[in-house]
Amino acid sequence: MSEWTEIVDYFRGRSMWMLHYCTGCGAIELPPTMTSRWDMERFGITPMATPRQADILLITGYLAIKTLKRVIYTYEQMQPPKWVLGFGSCTINGGIYWDSYNVIERLDKYIPVDIYIAGCMPRPEAILDSFVKLKEMVQNGEAKGYEKYVKNYEWYKANQDKVLKRTKPVLERIEKVTKIG
Amino acid sequence: MVIVEFLIKLSQGFGIGALALATGLLFGGIARKIMARIQRRYGPPFTQNFMDLFKLLSKGSVSHGWAFDLGLVAGFVPMLAALMFLPIGPFTLFPSDSSLIMIVYLMMMAYLGMAMGVLASGNPNSAIGMSRALMLMAGYEVPFAAVIFSIYFFSKTGYLTQIVAMQSGGFMNWNIVKMPLGFLAVEIVLQGMLGEKPFDQAIAPAEIASGPMVELGGKYLGFGMIQHSVALFLETGIIVDLFLGGAPNFWIFIAKQFVLYFVVVLVDAILPRLRVHEATSFFWKLPLFLGILQAVIVIIQGGVLNV
Amino acid sequence: MSSLLALLLVPVTGSIVAAIIQRYRLAERLVSFSTFVVTLLFLIDIRVGDAFTWSLGFLGKNIEMGLQITPLSIFMLYMTIAFGVLLTFFDLTERSKMKSFLLLLTLAASNWIFMATDFLSFFFAWELMGWASILAIFGGRRTAESRHGALYYAMMSIGGSYSMLIGIFLLSNLTGSFSIQQNVSYLVSIMTVHPWWVLGIVSMFFVAFMVKSGIFPFHTWVPYTYGESPDGFVPYLSSVMSKYGIYGFLIFLPLTLSLRNVPGVLGLPWPNYTLVWFGSITAVVGSVLAFMQDDVKKLFAYSSFSNLGFILAAIALFTPIGLTAGLFHAFNHLLFNGAIFITVVAVISKVGITRMSEMGGLWQKMPLTFLTFFVGIASAAGIPPFAGFGSKWMIFQAMISHGLIFATVLLFFASIASFLYLMRAFHAIFLGQLSHKYDNVKEISAIGKITEVFLIGALIFFGIFPGFILDPINSIVGSFGLKPLPTSGYEYINGFFSSVNMVSIFIVVIVAFIFGFLLFAVSAKHKKVPQEDNYTAGQIPKDWNLTPEMYQFSYDFYEPMDKEIAPFLKIKIDGFFKGFGDSVEYLGSSIKEIFTGNVQIYTYLAIGGLVIFVIAGWIVW
Ligand code: SF4
């Protein structure tokens, strides 16, 4: 059975589809990474449209609390195996937003991050480096963040609730705004 | 005796299915490579599609109920079934059963199944994508009908095997020489059938989140990929049989298919996407004109059939 | 032959009984069902060639009347009565406001139509059928609208009947006889001498048939009337009654055989050519209008006459393959249209509306109905191995073999357009998001389920073994003096260009499905999620008060297409009839003031009017 798992892991590492959550300023580094200059497709990594199809969730930079809510929702809509890349200093320790009232500081308190890419902002080379690193980890069966999330769900949930209770609904009196007809 | 025969057919059928799937995936991979080179990239390895398919089948997914499952299975299965009736090079699994219209309608069943599956997911994006795909279909099937008409009327038979047999004996007997306008029409139609640019409205990833595929993941997306690969093989294969004189062996068959697909990929690489209704009405203009012109020429040449 | 008379008397008796006990719903339904069954039993020992004649003395004249069974009539009788059995069985538990005695009266009339050997009884039966069906339409869901629909239908029918009546009297003036056979052979004999005369007389009849079948340009009443008639009656109206016109066409189409050697268009006599065009245009008009519809009954009304266009185009060729294809499609249309309409009726009875954009997701609640509908639309789209494939495939071959390029492309377009509207209805009714309004919707009753299973079975069975239908059709084709297509076993369809072995297709599809499900089973596990757990671009549905209705896209499904076909829609064919209709509506409302809307009174009025009408025609003649 373990040979089979190894084969599966090998192919998983060679074919990773990515959903990029681009709220931070780092999103600007993604187009060159995808297109002719750096060409991430040669590692079998392609951008995808919806969480159902994706294997990697790439978080580019700072997350306001309201966006964190969406990130968690998206992450939970993804299906295992799935991996999270935290991109930029903001996901590691808040970066230049370290003392902001509505930006989270450490992403891996809320969802399990497999690899952090340090820098403000990291260059495409760094992104590619992280992809290669992730590929190795997947092929060695080390990238198991999604299992950690299931196992320690209470802890993650508690952390999420602690910050999310500071959010208000986007719309007040939603019934009135979104009434049909 | 019947059982032995059945088992032989079964294994041959498996072989055909596997070969067609592999060819389709390989074509897809090569197309990605070509596209990368046109964009001056290195591109993924040409085996990338195999790895993608394997990963998809081994990845978890969500299901929206039995209609979703049934629809997506019914989305690729009839394609494989249709494949069994296609003359591939010298080989046909059911030599007495290769009616062209039947194959076309079997492929339609796959689209029906796919539509049922993705619409059962209940996502409006997939509904929009599906409506676009169907509208596009209303566009390209009309010139395709004109081409089928010419072929039937010219060859006086509906069996693909016989159409291939009529073209034997050198390049000058191929239907591409005898019916160049029809071939041109069908090559444009192929672009639409495969949903390549400028006719990729249905799966516009940035506007409607990849349309029909929005809720598909894991094996369901894998089924979609199988469907696309087999459809690629089937559609190019039909055109090879209709216009390029079939092939003496499997490799030449694939080579001819690839030539057709190569043109599609090149067009795909340089053109942007059309708007939905522009794409549909495009098919009702130039390709339909070509197809009908070809049919009229064939009628004038051939006169009336003896009924 | 007594059993021929029984075909007329049993439904009439049943009708009287049903009319008497119509207060007791279930008893009424049971009477209507058992009448159909008894009629079917009488039909079983009727053979081709059975005949019965009597003569009628009227105003000093002796008029020969008769009943006779031809291969075509027995085919039509079986289709009508067998479908009626199914429909009345289904109706046992339905609660639509259909009057059973009117349905039975229609049955008696239709049996008479198919057996009549003289134009007089043909016309009388035709009128009886027309009036009975008009009255049946009155009991629709919305009273005022259904009255309007019935009047529209009545107006068109009366127009057609007048035209037919004039034709009959012209003909009998020429030949001195009412016998269909004598008149037709007389027409054949003067065909070469006075072609315009023949054309004039025959088109008098054809107007009536075109109206009944809803052939362009007389299709305008179909959507109004179907849309407003009682839910239980629509399947009969669209599956069975539209075929009467086809029967009528087939009385006169053999005339064109004598034109075969006269130069025409592409080796086809020009009357046939013209009719093929009428058929093709009907097919296209029906399909195009259908995919703009939001009312489900109207959508399938359009679909229904669009299919009649296919049938007309095929039989109008009047070649062996054309005729076979047309009759085969008539049978398949009966089946799949029945399946579609019966499921639609089932859905309407559960959700209580006919607007498709307000339905959705019902597959979760009505799985068997959903499957029946699926098989129905797959057949309607001509997908093998279901019924419907063979006939469509043969129609295309028949068209291609004549080199009718434009008509073929039109029909192909109609076929693709039918795929579009079928998918739209499929999506809007059954797929997509299920509104919370329908949380309590249940699958239909056991009787309905039995009907549905039977329909699925029939659609698959006749798809795989088309020979069971092609054999009788071949004998019909032979009876018209054409050479039937070769037969080679029940599982084969032999076309002009190729033949298809349906069993092998079926086996291949089944094996492929087994393989598909195996692949499904061995690949990675899936997780079942509710419909709320859906891709929303990261938004949390609750935060935005997202309801299933908002997340369902089915209104204006083909909006971008409207731009392309809008110019064609500007040509309003029904404008002419509308102006006419307004005056009829005025008439209708003044009638309404006189009577209280009681259906019985209408019946008496109609029958009385009919008698006066016939006698008046007689005296003038
Ligand atoms: S890490 Fe730097 S570049 Fe990235 S989001 Fe934070 S501030 Fe912007």
Tab-separated table of C-alpha atoms in Angstrom, chain B:
chain	number	residue	atom	x	y	z
B	1	MET	CA	-19.019	-19.138	-28.469
B	2	VAL	CA	-21.016	-15.966	-28.113
B	3	ILE	CA	-19.353	-15.356	-24.783
B	4	VAL	CA	-15.874	-15.717	-26.225
B	5	GLU	CA	-16.772	-13.333	-28.995
B	6	PHE	CA	-18.195	-10.928	-26.477
B	7	LEU	CA	-15.042	-11.100	-24.369
B	8	ILE	CA	-12.867	-10.482	-27.405
B	9	LYS	CA	-14.942	-7.464	-28.370
B	10	LEU	CA	-14.846	-6.288	-24.771
B	11	SER	CA	-11.087	-6.392	-24.559
B	12	GLN	CA	-10.753	-4.779	-27.959
B	13	GLY	CA	-13.153	-2.107	-26.843
B	14	PHE	CA	-11.056	-1.494	-23.740
B	15	GLY	CA	-8.004	-1.228	-25.935
B	16	ILE	CA	-9.652	1.322	-28.199
B	17	GLY	CA	-10.900	3.305	-25.254
B	18	ALA	CA	-7.488	3.360	-23.602
B	19	LEU	CA	-5.718	4.274	-26.832
B	20	ALA	CA	-8.163	7.045	-27.617
B	21	LEU	CA	-7.937	8.431	-24.112
B	22	ALA	CA	-4.157	8.301	-24.172
B	23	THR	CA	-4.060	9.980	-27.573
B	24	GLY	CA	-6.462	12.658	-26.484
B	25	LEU	CA	-4.474	13.363	-23.327
B	26	LEU	CA	-1.246	13.401	-25.278
B	27	PHE	CA	-2.702	15.838	-27.796
B	28	GLY	CA	-3.800	18.038	-24.944
B	29	GLY	CA	-0.317	17.944	-23.460
B	30	ILE	CA	1.334	18.708	-26.774
B	31	ALA	CA	-1.108	21.553	-27.302
B	32	ARG	CA	-0.074	23.034	-23.964
B	33	LYS	CA	3.548	22.735	-24.990
B	34	ILE	CA	2.881	24.390	-28.347
B	35	MET	CA	0.969	27.145	-26.658
B	36	ALA	CA	3.829	27.698	-24.233
B	37	ARG	CA	6.337	27.899	-27.045
B	38	ILE	CA	4.185	30.397	-28.916
B	39	GLN	CA	4.145	32.501	-25.751
B	40	ARG	CA	7.926	31.988	-25.432
B	41	ARG	CA	7.600	29.871	-22.336
B	42	TYR	CA	9.135	26.550	-21.564
B	43	GLY	CA	5.794	24.928	-20.859
B	44	PRO	CA	4.795	21.817	-18.933
B	45	PRO	CA	6.041	18.397	-19.965
B	46	PHE	CA	3.858	16.901	-22.658
B	47	THR	CA	2.826	14.160	-20.271
B	48	GLN	CA	1.346	16.758	-17.949
B	49	ASN	CA	-2.259	15.845	-18.788
B	50	PHE	CA	-1.720	12.243	-17.693
B	51	MET	CA	-0.431	13.417	-14.340
B	52	ASP	CA	-3.316	15.841	-14.014
B	53	LEU	CA	-5.849	13.120	-14.723
B	54	PHE	CA	-4.243	10.749	-12.268
B	55	LYS	CA	-4.183	13.391	-9.588
B	56	LEU	CA	-7.794	14.317	-10.203
B	57	LEU	CA	-9.006	10.756	-9.898
B	58	SER	CA	-7.165	10.400	-6.594
B	59	LYS	CA	-8.342	13.683	-5.122
B	60	GLY	CA	-11.340	14.205	-2.887
B	61	SER	CA	-14.404	15.937	-4.248
B	62	VAL	CA	-17.886	17.106	-3.406
B	63	SER	CA	-21.070	15.653	-4.762
B	64	HIS	CA	-24.453	17.334	-4.958
B	65	GLY	CA	-26.465	14.138	-5.012
B	66	TRP	CA	-27.147	11.212	-7.270
B	67	ALA	CA	-28.239	13.288	-10.257
B	68	PHE	CA	-24.857	14.995	-10.115
B	69	ASP	CA	-23.004	11.667	-10.006
B	70	LEU	CA	-25.144	10.055	-12.665
B	71	GLY	CA	-24.906	13.048	-14.945
B	72	LEU	CA	-21.150	13.245	-14.793
B	73	VAL	CA	-20.713	9.542	-15.383
B	74	ALA	CA	-23.166	9.822	-18.268
B	75	GLY	CA	-21.062	12.718	-19.459
B	76	PHE	CA	-18.096	10.648	-20.544
B	77	VAL	CA	-19.484	7.148	-20.951
B	78	PRO	CA	-21.416	7.746	-24.212
B	79	MET	CA	-18.294	9.305	-25.679
B	80	LEU	CA	-16.486	6.035	-25.086
B	81	ALA	CA	-19.472	4.171	-26.517
B	82	ALA	CA	-19.480	6.341	-29.631
B	83	LEU	CA	-15.795	5.639	-30.017
B	84	MET	CA	-16.533	1.954	-30.504
B	85	PHE	CA	-18.274	2.672	-33.786
B	86	LEU	CA	-15.556	4.876	-35.248
B	87	PRO	CA	-13.300	3.316	-37.897
B	88	ILE	CA	-9.807	3.921	-36.522
B	89	GLY	CA	-7.365	3.335	-39.295
B	90	PRO	CA	-8.092	-0.122	-40.675
B	91	PHE	CA	-9.783	-1.231	-37.494
B	92	THR	CA	-13.492	-1.055	-36.709
B	93	LEU	CA	-15.016	-2.865	-33.793
B	94	PHE	CA	-18.474	-3.146	-35.392
B	95	PRO	CA	-17.844	-3.006	-39.143
B	96	SER	CA	-21.544	-3.125	-40.017
B	97	ASP	CA	-22.468	-0.337	-37.617
B	98	SER	CA	-20.618	2.864	-38.301
B	99	SER	CA	-23.406	5.210	-39.238
B	100	LEU	CA	-22.188	8.801	-39.046
B	101	ILE	CA	-25.379	10.392	-37.723
B	102	MET	CA	-25.623	7.724	-35.037
B	103	ILE	CA	-22.139	8.574	-33.770
B	104	VAL	CA	-22.982	12.258	-33.768
B	105	TYR	CA	-26.136	11.615	-31.748
B	106	LEU	CA	-24.340	9.352	-29.286
B	107	MET	CA	-21.960	12.211	-28.641
B	108	MET	CA	-24.997	14.367	-28.026
B	109	MET	CA	-25.967	12.014	-25.213
B	110	ALA	CA	-22.664	12.766	-23.536
B	111	TYR	CA	-23.404	16.469	-23.682
B	112	LEU	CA	-26.859	15.835	-22.270
B	113	GLY	CA	-25.404	13.836	-19.402
B	114	MET	CA	-22.720	16.414	-18.700
B	115	ALA	CA	-25.335	19.150	-18.723
B	116	MET	CA	-27.502	17.228	-16.300
B	117	GLY	CA	-24.606	16.719	-13.923
B	118	VAL	CA	-23.297	20.239	-13.847
B	119	LEU	CA	-26.759	21.770	-13.673
B	120	ALA	CA	-27.676	19.519	-10.765
B	121	SER	CA	-24.881	21.216	-8.825
B	122	GLY	CA	-27.169	24.221	-8.541
B	123	ASN	CA	-24.597	26.857	-9.300
B	124	PRO	CA	-25.733	29.714	-11.523
B	125	ASN	CA	-22.288	29.966	-13.074
B	126	SER	CA	-22.594	26.468	-14.414
B	127	ALA	CA	-26.056	27.275	-15.735
B	128	ILE	CA	-24.695	30.318	-17.534
B	129	GLY	CA	-21.836	28.258	-18.923
B	130	MET	CA	-24.216	25.572	-20.047
B	131	SER	CA	-26.515	28.036	-21.754
B	132	ARG	CA	-23.503	29.462	-23.576
B	133	ALA	CA	-22.315	26.021	-24.619
B	134	LEU	CA	-25.738	25.135	-25.937
B	135	MET	CA	-26.052	28.372	-27.848
B	136	LEU	CA	-22.674	27.740	-29.402
B	137	MET	CA	-23.869	24.275	-30.315
B	138	ALA	CA	-26.868	25.784	-32.085
B	139	GLY	CA	-24.284	27.687	-34.060
B	140	TYR	CA	-21.841	25.042	-35.159
B	141	GLU	CA	-24.181	22.123	-35.673
B	142	VAL	CA	-25.897	23.903	-38.547
B	143	PRO	CA	-22.885	24.133	-40.884
B	144	PHE	CA	-21.912	20.663	-39.697
B	145	ALA	CA	-25.298	19.447	-40.906
B	146	ALA	CA	-24.625	20.938	-44.312
B	147	VAL	CA	-21.298	19.105	-44.435
B	148	ILE	CA	-22.888	15.807	-43.387
B	149	PHE	CA	-25.404	16.379	-46.137
B	150	SER	CA	-22.685	16.807	-48.762
B	151	ILE	CA	-20.867	13.716	-47.584
B	152	TYR	CA	-23.977	11.566	-47.600
B	153	PHE	CA	-25.111	12.839	-50.943
B	154	PHE	CA	-21.713	12.518	-52.506
B	155	SER	CA	-20.797	9.102	-51.139
B	156	LYS	CA	-24.334	7.720	-51.319
B	157	THR	CA	-23.696	5.911	-48.073
B	158	GLY	CA	-23.838	6.702	-44.394
B	159	TYR	CA	-21.294	4.188	-43.176
B	160	LEU	CA	-17.988	5.702	-42.190
B	161	THR	CA	-16.251	2.479	-43.236
B	162	GLN	CA	-17.621	2.796	-46.745
B	163	ILE	CA	-16.859	6.498	-46.919
B	164	VAL	CA	-13.270	5.642	-46.012
B	165	ALA	CA	-13.179	2.813	-48.542
B	166	MET	CA	-14.353	5.152	-51.288
B	167	GLN	CA	-11.368	7.406	-50.698
B	168	SER	CA	-8.752	4.701	-51.004
B	169	GLY	CA	-6.157	4.882	-53.717
B	170	GLY	CA	-4.190	8.012	-53.198
B	171	PHE	CA	-4.466	11.620	-52.253
B	172	MET	CA	-6.546	12.622	-55.247
B	173	ASN	CA	-9.393	10.405	-54.074
B	174	TRP	CA	-9.647	12.054	-50.694
B	175	ASN	CA	-12.730	14.042	-50.009
B	176	ILE	CA	-10.618	17.038	-49.060
B	177	VAL	CA	-9.727	17.334	-52.733
B	178	LYS	CA	-13.228	16.638	-53.919
B	179	MET	CA	-14.972	18.799	-51.371
B	180	PRO	CA	-12.522	21.486	-50.250
B	181	LEU	CA	-15.196	23.947	-49.172
B	182	GLY	CA	-16.844	21.379	-46.976
B	183	PHE	CA	-13.519	20.599	-45.364
B	184	LEU	CA	-12.902	24.259	-44.663
B	185	ALA	CA	-16.320	24.531	-43.047
B	186	VAL	CA	-15.754	21.499	-40.891
B	187	GLU	CA	-12.347	22.686	-39.741
B	188	ILE	CA	-13.930	25.902	-38.506
B	189	VAL	CA	-16.686	23.857	-36.901
B	190	LEU	CA	-14.061	21.750	-35.150
B	191	GLN	CA	-12.789	24.882	-33.455
B	192	GLY	CA	-16.231	25.425	-32.012
B	193	MET	CA	-16.814	21.785	-31.116
B	194	LEU	CA	-13.631	21.675	-29.082
B	195	GLY	CA	-14.466	24.990	-27.465
B	196	GLU	CA	-11.123	26.546	-28.300
B	197	LYS	CA	-10.694	30.282	-28.705
B	198	PRO	CA	-12.409	32.264	-30.150
B	199	PHE	CA	-15.269	29.970	-29.088
B	200	ASP	CA	-14.432	29.326	-25.440
B	201	GLN	CA	-17.250	31.409	-23.960
B	202	ALA	CA	-18.646	28.434	-22.094
B	203	ILE	CA	-15.640	27.979	-19.836
B	204	ALA	CA	-14.551	31.608	-19.468
B	205	PRO	CA	-12.557	31.220	-16.220
B	206	ALA	CA	-12.367	34.850	-15.250
B	207	GLU	CA	-15.982	35.885	-15.837
B	208	ILE	CA	-18.065	32.881	-14.868
B	209	ALA	CA	-15.525	30.868	-12.867
B	210	SER	CA	-14.954	28.222	-15.548
B	211	GLY	CA	-18.656	27.847	-16.254
B	212	PRO	CA	-19.920	24.274	-16.255
B	213	MET	CA	-16.934	23.071	-14.254
B	214	VAL	CA	-17.445	25.443	-11.364
B	215	GLU	CA	-18.531	22.846	-8.807
B	216	LEU	CA	-16.484	19.977	-10.209
B	217	GLY	CA	-13.445	18.776	-8.395
B	218	GLY	CA	-11.451	15.608	-8.053
B	219	LYS	CA	-12.856	12.691	-9.975
B	220	TYR	CA	-15.725	14.693	-11.423
B	221	LEU	CA	-13.304	17.071	-13.047
B	222	GLY	CA	-11.339	13.996	-14.108
B	223	PHE	CA	-14.443	12.690	-15.855
B	224	GLY	CA	-14.775	16.015	-17.585
B	225	MET	CA	-11.179	15.731	-18.697
B	226	ILE	CA	-11.764	12.204	-20.017
B	227	GLN	CA	-14.786	13.465	-21.893
B	228	HIS	CA	-12.836	16.283	-23.454
B	229	SER	CA	-9.932	14.047	-24.443
B	230	VAL	CA	-12.118	11.366	-25.969
B	231	ALA	CA	-14.241	13.974	-27.722
B	232	LEU	CA	-11.053	15.429	-29.155
B	233	PHE	CA	-10.084	12.023	-30.490
B	234	LEU	CA	-13.571	11.309	-31.767
B	235	GLU	CA	-14.164	14.610	-33.509
B	236	THR	CA	-10.798	14.748	-35.224
B	237	GLY	CA	-11.170	11.044	-36.020
B	238	ILE	CA	-14.514	11.596	-37.726
B	239	ILE	CA	-13.026	14.343	-39.863
B	240	VAL	CA	-10.052	12.160	-40.780
B	241	ASP	CA	-12.463	9.455	-41.869
B	242	LEU	CA	-14.658	11.864	-43.744
B	243	PHE	CA	-12.122	13.999	-45.525
B	244	LEU	CA	-8.603	12.647	-45.160
B	245	GLY	CA	-9.277	9.150	-46.407
B	246	GLY	CA	-8.927	7.287	-43.135
B	247	ALA	CA	-5.540	5.649	-42.648
B	248	PRO	CA	-3.789	2.348	-43.348
B	249	ASN	CA	-2.614	2.063	-39.764
B	250	PHE	CA	-3.122	3.559	-36.370
B	251	TRP	CA	-0.042	5.819	-36.399
B	252	ILE	CA	-0.922	7.513	-39.647
B	253	PHE	CA	-4.429	7.960	-38.331
B	254	ILE	CA	-3.082	9.760	-35.265
B	255	ALA	CA	-0.764	11.829	-37.390
B	256	LYS	CA	-3.633	13.016	-39.562
B	257	GLN	CA	-5.707	13.801	-36.488
B	258	PHE	CA	-2.840	15.774	-35.091
B	259	VAL	CA	-2.545	17.873	-38.221
B	260	LEU	CA	-6.181	18.876	-37.828
B	261	TYR	CA	-5.757	19.611	-34.161
B	262	PHE	CA	-2.555	21.542	-34.756
B	263	VAL	CA	-4.444	24.079	-36.850
B	264	VAL	CA	-7.007	24.401	-34.082
B	265	VAL	CA	-4.290	25.029	-31.506
B	266	LEU	CA	-2.611	27.675	-33.622
B	267	VAL	CA	-5.872	29.522	-34.116
B	268	ASP	CA	-6.540	29.176	-30.415
B	269	ALA	CA	-3.173	30.736	-29.622
B	270	ILE	CA	-3.671	33.937	-31.551
B	271	LEU	CA	-7.347	34.821	-31.275
B	272	PRO	CA	-9.239	36.423	-28.402
B	273	ARG	CA	-12.679	35.319	-27.268
B	274	LEU	CA	-15.809	36.345	-29.146
B	275	ARG	CA	-19.015	37.401	-27.453
B	276	VAL	CA	-21.622	34.682	-27.145
B	277	HIS	CA	-24.073	35.778	-29.783
B	278	GLU	CA	-21.291	36.857	-32.111
B	279	ALA	CA	-19.871	33.364	-32.005
B	280	THR	CA	-23.231	31.762	-32.736
B	281	SER	CA	-24.033	34.052	-35.607
B	282	PHE	CA	-20.526	33.648	-36.990
B	283	PHE	CA	-21.264	29.985	-37.561
B	284	TRP	CA	-24.426	30.902	-39.382
B	285	LYS	CA	-22.477	33.089	-41.784
B	286	LEU	CA	-19.173	31.954	-43.219
B	287	PRO	CA	-19.075	28.222	-42.338
B	288	LEU	CA	-22.732	27.750	-43.206
B	289	PHE	CA	-22.225	29.535	-46.477
B	290	LEU	CA	-19.251	27.305	-47.273
B	291	GLY	CA	-21.135	24.181	-46.278
B	292	ILE	CA	-24.218	25.006	-48.325
B	293	LEU	CA	-22.140	26.047	-51.301
B	294	GLN	CA	-20.391	22.703	-51.109
B	295	ALA	CA	-23.696	20.886	-50.882
B	296	VAL	CA	-25.072	22.730	-53.885
B	297	ILE	CA	-21.958	21.868	-55.887
B	298	VAL	CA	-22.321	18.231	-54.890
B	299	ILE	CA	-25.985	18.205	-55.876
B	300	ILE	CA	-25.235	19.741	-59.243
B	301	GLN	CA	-22.438	17.254	-59.848
B	302	GLY	CA	-24.243	14.200	-58.618
B	303	GLY	CA	-27.769	14.821	-59.791
B	304	VAL	CA	-30.686	13.176	-58.140
B	305	LEU	CA	-30.337	9.905	-56.333
B	306	ASN	CA	-32.398	7.054	-57.581
B	307	VAL	CA	-34.997	6.591	-54.892
